[in-house]
CSV table of C-alpha atoms (C1' of nucleotides) in Angstrom, one decimal:
chain,number,residue,atom,x,y,z
A,1,MET,CA,21.0,36.2,53.1
A,2,GLN,CA,17.4,35.6,52.5
A,3,ASP,CA,16.3,32.5,52.6
A,4,PHE,CA,16.0,30.1,49.3
A,5,ILE,CA,14.2,28.0,47.7
A,6,HIS,CA,15.3,24.6,45.6
A,7,ASP,CA,13.4,21.6,44.4
A,8,LYS,CA,11.0,22.4,47.2
A,9,ARG,CA,13.1,22.4,49.9
A,10,VAL,CA,14.3,25.5,51.7
A,11,TYR,CA,18.3,26.2,52.3
A,12,TYR,CA,19.3,28.9,55.3
A,13,SER,CA,23.0,29.7,54.0
A,14,PRO,CA,24.6,29.0,50.9
A,15,ILE,CA,26.8,26.8,53.0
A,16,GLU,CA,23.3,24.3,54.0
A,17,PHE,CA,23.0,24.6,49.9
A,18,ALA,CA,27.4,23.5,49.4
A,19,MET,CA,26.4,20.6,51.0
A,20,SER,CA,23.3,19.1,49.0
A,21,TYR,CA,25.4,18.8,46.7
A,22,ILE,CA,28.7,17.2,48.3
A,23,GLY,CA,28.0,16.4,51.4
A,24,GLY,CA,28.0,13.7,53.3
A,25,THR,CA,30.4,11.0,53.6
A,26,TRP,CA,31.7,9.7,50.5
A,27,LYS,CA,31.1,12.9,48.6
A,28,MET,CA,33.9,15.1,48.6
A,29,PRO,CA,36.1,11.9,47.9
A,30,VAL,CA,34.5,10.3,44.8
A,31,ILE,CA,35.0,13.9,43.4
A,32,ARG,CA,38.5,14.2,44.5
A,33,ALA,CA,38.8,10.9,42.9
A,34,LEU,CA,37.9,12.2,40.1
A,35,ALA,CA,39.4,15.8,39.9
A,36,ASN,CA,41.9,14.2,37.9
A,37,GLY,CA,40.3,12.7,35.0
A,38,PRO,CA,37.7,10.4,34.3
A,39,LEU,CA,37.9,6.8,35.8
A,40,ARG,CA,35.6,3.8,35.4
A,41,TYR,CA,33.8,2.3,38.0
A,42,GLY,CA,36.3,0.0,39.4
A,43,ASP,CA,39.2,2.0,39.4
A,44,LEU,CA,37.0,4.9,40.9
A,45,LYS,CA,36.4,1.9,43.8
A,46,ASN,CA,39.6,1.4,44.5
A,47,ALA,CA,41.2,4.9,44.6
A,48,ILE,CA,38.9,5.8,47.3
A,49,PRO,CA,38.9,2.9,50.4
A,50,HIS,CA,36.3,0.9,52.4
A,51,VAL,CA,33.3,2.5,50.2
A,52,THR,CA,30.5,0.1,49.8
A,53,ASP,CA,29.4,-1.1,46.3
A,54,LYS,CA,26.1,0.6,47.5
A,55,MET,CA,27.3,3.3,48.8
A,56,LEU,CA,29.3,4.0,46.0
A,57,ASN,CA,26.5,3.8,43.6
A,58,THR,CA,24.3,6.2,45.8
A,59,GLN,CA,26.6,8.8,45.9
A,60,LEU,CA,27.5,8.3,42.0
A,61,ARG,CA,23.9,8.4,41.2
A,62,ASP,CA,22.9,11.3,43.4
A,63,LEU,CA,25.7,13.4,41.6
A,64,GLU,CA,24.3,12.6,38.2
A,65,LYS,CA,21.1,14.3,39.7
A,66,LYS,CA,22.8,17.1,40.3
A,67,GLY,CA,24.3,17.8,37.7
A,68,MET,CA,28.1,16.3,38.9
A,69,VAL,CA,29.3,13.8,37.4
A,70,THR,CA,28.4,12.4,34.2
A,71,ARG,CA,27.9,8.9,33.6
A,72,THR,CA,29.0,7.1,30.2
A,73,ILE,CA,29.1,3.9,28.9
A,74,PHE,CA,31.1,2.1,26.3
A,75,ARG,CA,29.9,-1.0,24.9
A,76,GLU,CA,33.1,-2.8,24.8
A,77,LYS,CA,34.6,-6.4,25.6
A,78,PRO,CA,34.4,-6.2,28.4
A,79,PRO,CA,32.2,-3.8,29.0
A,80,ARG,CA,33.2,-0.1,30.1
A,81,VAL,CA,31.2,2.3,32.0
A,82,GLU,CA,33.2,6.4,32.4
A,83,TYR,CA,33.2,8.6,35.0
A,84,ALA,CA,33.4,11.8,35.1
A,85,LEU,CA,33.4,15.2,36.9
A,86,THR,CA,30.8,18.7,35.2
A,87,ASP,CA,31.8,22.0,35.3
A,88,ARG,CA,30.7,22.7,38.5
A,89,ALA,CA,31.8,20.1,40.0
A,90,MET,CA,35.3,21.3,38.9
A,91,GLN,CA,34.4,24.2,41.0
A,92,SER,CA,33.9,22.7,44.3
A,93,ILE,CA,37.0,21.7,44.1
A,94,PRO,CA,39.7,24.7,45.8
A,95,ALA,CA,36.8,23.9,48.8
A,96,ILE,CA,37.4,20.3,48.9
A,97,GLU,CA,40.6,21.0,49.0
A,98,ALA,CA,40.5,23.3,51.5
A,99,LEU,CA,38.7,20.9,53.4
A,100,GLU,CA,40.8,18.1,52.8
A,101,ASN,CA,44.1,20.5,54.0
A,102,TYR,CA,42.3,21.4,57.3
A,103,GLY,CA,41.7,18.1,58.4
A,104,ARG,CA,44.9,17.1,58.2
A,105,LYS,CA,46.1,19.5,60.0
A,106,LEU,CA,43.4,18.5,62.8
A,107,MET,CA,45.1,15.5,62.5
A,108,GLU,CA,48.2,16.5,63.3
A,109,LEU,CA,47.3,18.7,66.0
A,110,GLU,CA,44.9,15.0,67.2
A,111,ALA,CA,47.9,13.2,66.7
A,112,GLY,CA,50.3,14.9,68.6
A,113,GLU,CA,48.4,15.8,72.1
A,114,ILE,CA,48.2,13.2,75.1
A,115,THR,CA,44.5,11.6,74.4
A,116,GLU,CA,42.3,12.9,77.3
A,117,ARG,CA,40.9,10.4,79.8
A,118,ARG,CA,37.5,10.5,80.2
A,119,SER,CA,36.1,10.3,83.1
B,1,MET,CA,47.0,7.1,53.0
B,2,GLN,CA,45.9,4.7,55.8
B,3,ASP,CA,43.6,4.8,58.6
B,4,PHE,CA,43.5,7.4,61.2
B,5,ILE,CA,41.8,6.2,64.4
B,6,HIS,CA,40.7,9.0,67.0
B,7,ASP,CA,38.4,8.2,70.1
B,8,LYS,CA,38.0,5.1,69.0
B,9,ARG,CA,36.5,5.9,66.0
B,10,VAL,CA,38.4,5.0,62.3
B,11,TYR,CA,38.5,7.9,59.7
B,12,TYR,CA,39.5,7.1,56.2
B,13,SER,CA,40.4,10.6,54.8
B,14,PRO,CA,41.1,14.1,56.2
B,15,ILE,CA,37.9,15.4,54.6
B,16,GLU,CA,35.3,13.4,56.4
B,17,PHE,CA,38.0,13.8,59.9
B,18,ALA,CA,37.4,17.5,58.9
B,19,MET,CA,33.9,17.2,58.6
B,20,SER,CA,33.4,15.1,62.2
B,21,TYR,CA,34.5,18.6,63.9
B,22,ILE,CA,32.7,20.6,61.6
B,23,GLY,CA,30.0,19.0,60.0
B,24,GLY,CA,26.5,18.7,60.1
B,25,THR,CA,23.9,21.7,59.6
B,26,TRP,CA,24.1,23.9,62.2
B,27,LYS,CA,28.5,23.9,63.7
B,28,MET,CA,29.6,25.8,60.0
B,29,PRO,CA,26.8,28.7,60.4
B,30,VAL,CA,28.4,28.9,63.6
B,31,ILE,CA,31.7,28.7,63.4
B,32,ARG,CA,31.5,31.7,61.1
B,33,ALA,CA,28.7,33.3,62.9
B,34,LEU,CA,32.3,33.5,65.5
B,35,ALA,CA,35.1,34.4,63.0
B,36,ASN,CA,34.8,38.3,63.7
B,37,GLY,CA,34.6,37.5,67.8
B,38,PRO,CA,32.8,36.1,70.8
B,39,LEU,CA,29.2,37.0,71.0
B,40,ARG,CA,27.1,36.3,73.8
B,41,TYR,CA,24.5,33.6,73.3
B,42,GLY,CA,21.5,35.9,72.1
B,43,ASP,CA,23.0,37.5,69.4
B,44,LEU,CA,24.5,34.0,67.8
B,45,LYS,CA,21.3,32.4,68.4
B,46,ASN,CA,20.3,35.8,66.1
B,47,ALA,CA,22.9,36.2,63.6
B,48,ILE,CA,21.9,32.2,62.7
B,49,PRO,CA,18.8,32.3,61.1
B,50,HIS,CA,16.2,29.4,62.0
B,51,VAL,CA,17.9,27.7,64.2
B,52,THR,CA,16.2,26.0,67.4
B,53,ASP,CA,17.9,26.2,70.6
B,54,LYS,CA,18.0,22.6,70.3
B,55,MET,CA,20.5,22.7,67.8
B,56,LEU,CA,22.3,26.0,68.9
B,57,ASN,CA,23.1,24.7,72.3
B,58,THR,CA,24.0,20.7,70.9
B,59,GLN,CA,26.2,22.5,68.8
B,60,LEU,CA,27.7,24.4,70.7
B,61,ARG,CA,28.7,21.8,73.4
B,62,ASP,CA,29.5,19.2,70.9
B,63,LEU,CA,32.2,22.0,69.6
B,64,GLU,CA,33.5,23.0,73.3
B,65,LYS,CA,33.7,19.0,73.7
B,66,LYS,CA,36.0,19.4,70.4
B,67,GLY,CA,38.2,22.2,71.3
B,68,MET,CA,36.4,24.2,69.1
B,69,VAL,CA,34.9,26.8,71.0
B,70,THR,CA,35.3,28.4,74.4
B,71,ARG,CA,32.2,29.2,76.3
B,72,THR,CA,33.0,32.3,78.9
B,73,ILE,CA,30.1,33.2,81.8
B,74,PHE,CA,29.8,36.4,83.1
B,75,ARG,CA,28.4,36.6,86.4
B,76,GLU,CA,26.5,39.6,86.3
B,77,LYS,CA,22.6,41.1,85.8
B,78,PRO,CA,21.4,39.8,83.9
B,79,PRO,CA,24.0,37.4,82.9
B,80,ARG,CA,26.2,36.9,80.0
B,81,VAL,CA,27.4,33.8,78.2
B,82,GLU,CA,30.3,34.8,75.8
B,83,TYR,CA,31.4,31.8,72.9
B,84,ALA,CA,34.7,32.2,71.5
B,85,LEU,CA,36.9,30.3,68.6
B,86,THR,CA,39.5,28.8,69.8
B,87,ASP,CA,42.6,28.4,67.3
B,88,ARG,CA,42.2,25.7,66.0
B,89,ALA,CA,38.6,27.0,64.8
B,90,MET,CA,39.8,29.6,63.4
B,91,GLN,CA,42.4,27.6,61.3
B,92,SER,CA,38.7,26.1,59.3
B,93,ILE,CA,37.6,29.8,58.2
B,94,PRO,CA,39.2,29.6,55.0
B,95,ALA,CA,37.4,26.0,54.5
B,96,ILE,CA,34.5,27.5,55.6
B,97,GLU,CA,34.7,30.0,53.5
B,98,ALA,CA,35.8,28.2,50.6
B,99,LEU,CA,32.5,26.2,51.1
B,100,GLU,CA,30.5,29.3,51.2
B,101,ASN,CA,31.9,30.7,47.8
B,102,TYR,CA,31.1,27.4,46.0
B,103,GLY,CA,27.3,27.7,47.6
B,104,ARG,CA,26.9,31.4,46.2
B,105,LYS,CA,27.9,30.5,43.3
B,106,LEU,CA,25.6,27.0,42.9
B,107,MET,CA,23.0,29.1,43.6
B,108,GLU,CA,23.8,31.0,40.6
B,109,LEU,CA,23.8,28.8,38.6
B,110,GLU,CA,20.7,27.4,39.4
B,111,ALA,CA,18.4,30.4,39.9
B,112,GLY,CA,19.1,31.1,36.5
B,113,GLU,CA,18.9,27.9,35.0
B,114,ILE,CA,15.4,26.9,34.0
B,115,THR,CA,13.9,24.5,36.6
B,116,GLU,CA,13.4,21.4,35.1
B,117,ARG,CA,10.3,19.0,34.9
B,118,ARG,CA,10.1,15.9,36.9
B,119,SER,CA,8.7,13.3,35.1
C,1,DC,C1',32.2,-5.8,35.2
C,2,DG,C1',29.2,-2.8,36.9
C,3,DG,C1',26.2,-3.1,39.1
C,4,DT,C1',20.4,-3.9,42.5
C,5,DA,C1',17.7,-5.2,46.0
C,6,DT,C1',16.3,-5.6,51.2
C,7,DC,C1',16.6,-5.2,55.4
C,8,DC,C1',18.2,-2.9,59.4
C,9,DC,C1',20.1,0.5,62.3
C,10,DA,C1',21.9,4.9,65.4
C,11,DG,C1',22.2,9.6,65.2
C,12,DA,C1',20.5,13.9,63.6
C,13,DT,C1',17.8,16.8,63.2
C,14,DG,C1',12.9,18.8,64.7
C,15,DA,C1',8.4,21.0,67.5
C,16,DT,C1',6.7,22.3,71.1
C,17,DA,C1',7.7,22.6,76.2
C,18,DC,C1',9.1,24.1,80.6
C,19,DT,C1',13.3,26.0,83.9
C,20,DG,C1',17.2,28.6,87.4
D,1,DC,C1',19.1,35.0,79.5
D,2,DA,C1',20.6,30.8,78.5
D,3,DG,C1',19.3,26.8,78.2
D,4,DT,C1',17.1,21.3,79.5
D,5,DA,C1',13.7,17.8,78.7
D,6,DT,C1',11.4,14.8,76.0
D,7,DC,C1',9.1,13.1,72.4
D,8,DA,C1',9.4,12.0,67.6
D,9,DT,C1',10.5,12.0,62.8
D,10,DC,C1',13.8,11.4,58.7
D,11,DT,C1',18.1,9.6,56.0
D,12,DG,C1',22.2,8.2,55.7
D,13,DG,C1',24.8,4.9,55.9
D,14,DG,C1',26.2,-0.9,56.2
D,15,DA,C1',25.5,-5.8,55.6
D,16,DT,C1',24.5,-8.8,52.2
D,17,DA,C1',22.4,-11.3,49.3
D,18,DC,C1',21.9,-11.3,44.9
D,19,DC,C1',21.7,-10.1,38.6
D,20,DG,C1',22.6,-8.7,33.0
DNA sequence: CGGTATCCCAGATGATACTG
DNA sequence: CAGTATCATCTGGGATACCG
């Protein structure tokens, strides 16, 4: 395939381009956590073990910029902020689930093997 | 899910674990290039536009260590080295193709939109 | 409750040149 | 043909602390 230029950057393959949207350690876990419906910030954070506020916020801002999530503020008491997937993010779910299944297969394979001793 | 520990590292999700095998800019393109059968080094390099020798070699060594590719040397004239996918790498192909399809969808979406002006 | 602001580092990537 | 070696760069991610 020929090069794809977007936002002044060159992408060599559809894979690389997809990863610019959902790559990194946290973006897929975020999307997966929102796959069953919108969540507010706190619930989202609880749904993703080990994520820090900084990383969660960074990733949410990135995803917003890319048109993958929407952020809705409800000015209630106490304040509420909800994150939801856009259409294009929902279309990534099959790919993310495929990756997740593969990860589980690898975990089984590795758990079943005797750990190699490093020389 | 609970944490998964492998090779002295903690993985928080199957996704993260899968990405430790096929993540990075070049590993999926490499696996995809080998999906239809073994290739020798030069052909593999030609199959992956823009990859440098350093990156291709680094990734191939990584993939070897993880048990994702095999490296076979044929002492002929001229020398020949063939790379092939292992079983566990072949199991990643559906996930990689799903990602690739998603990347293509995103490319269409972006190509069809009027580029936003950044303020 | 839902975030920001700093500072910092390791590791991933790249350019270039050289080799058995 | 199939790589290594070296050096430089850049950014993702983490620790910690603070804020409207």
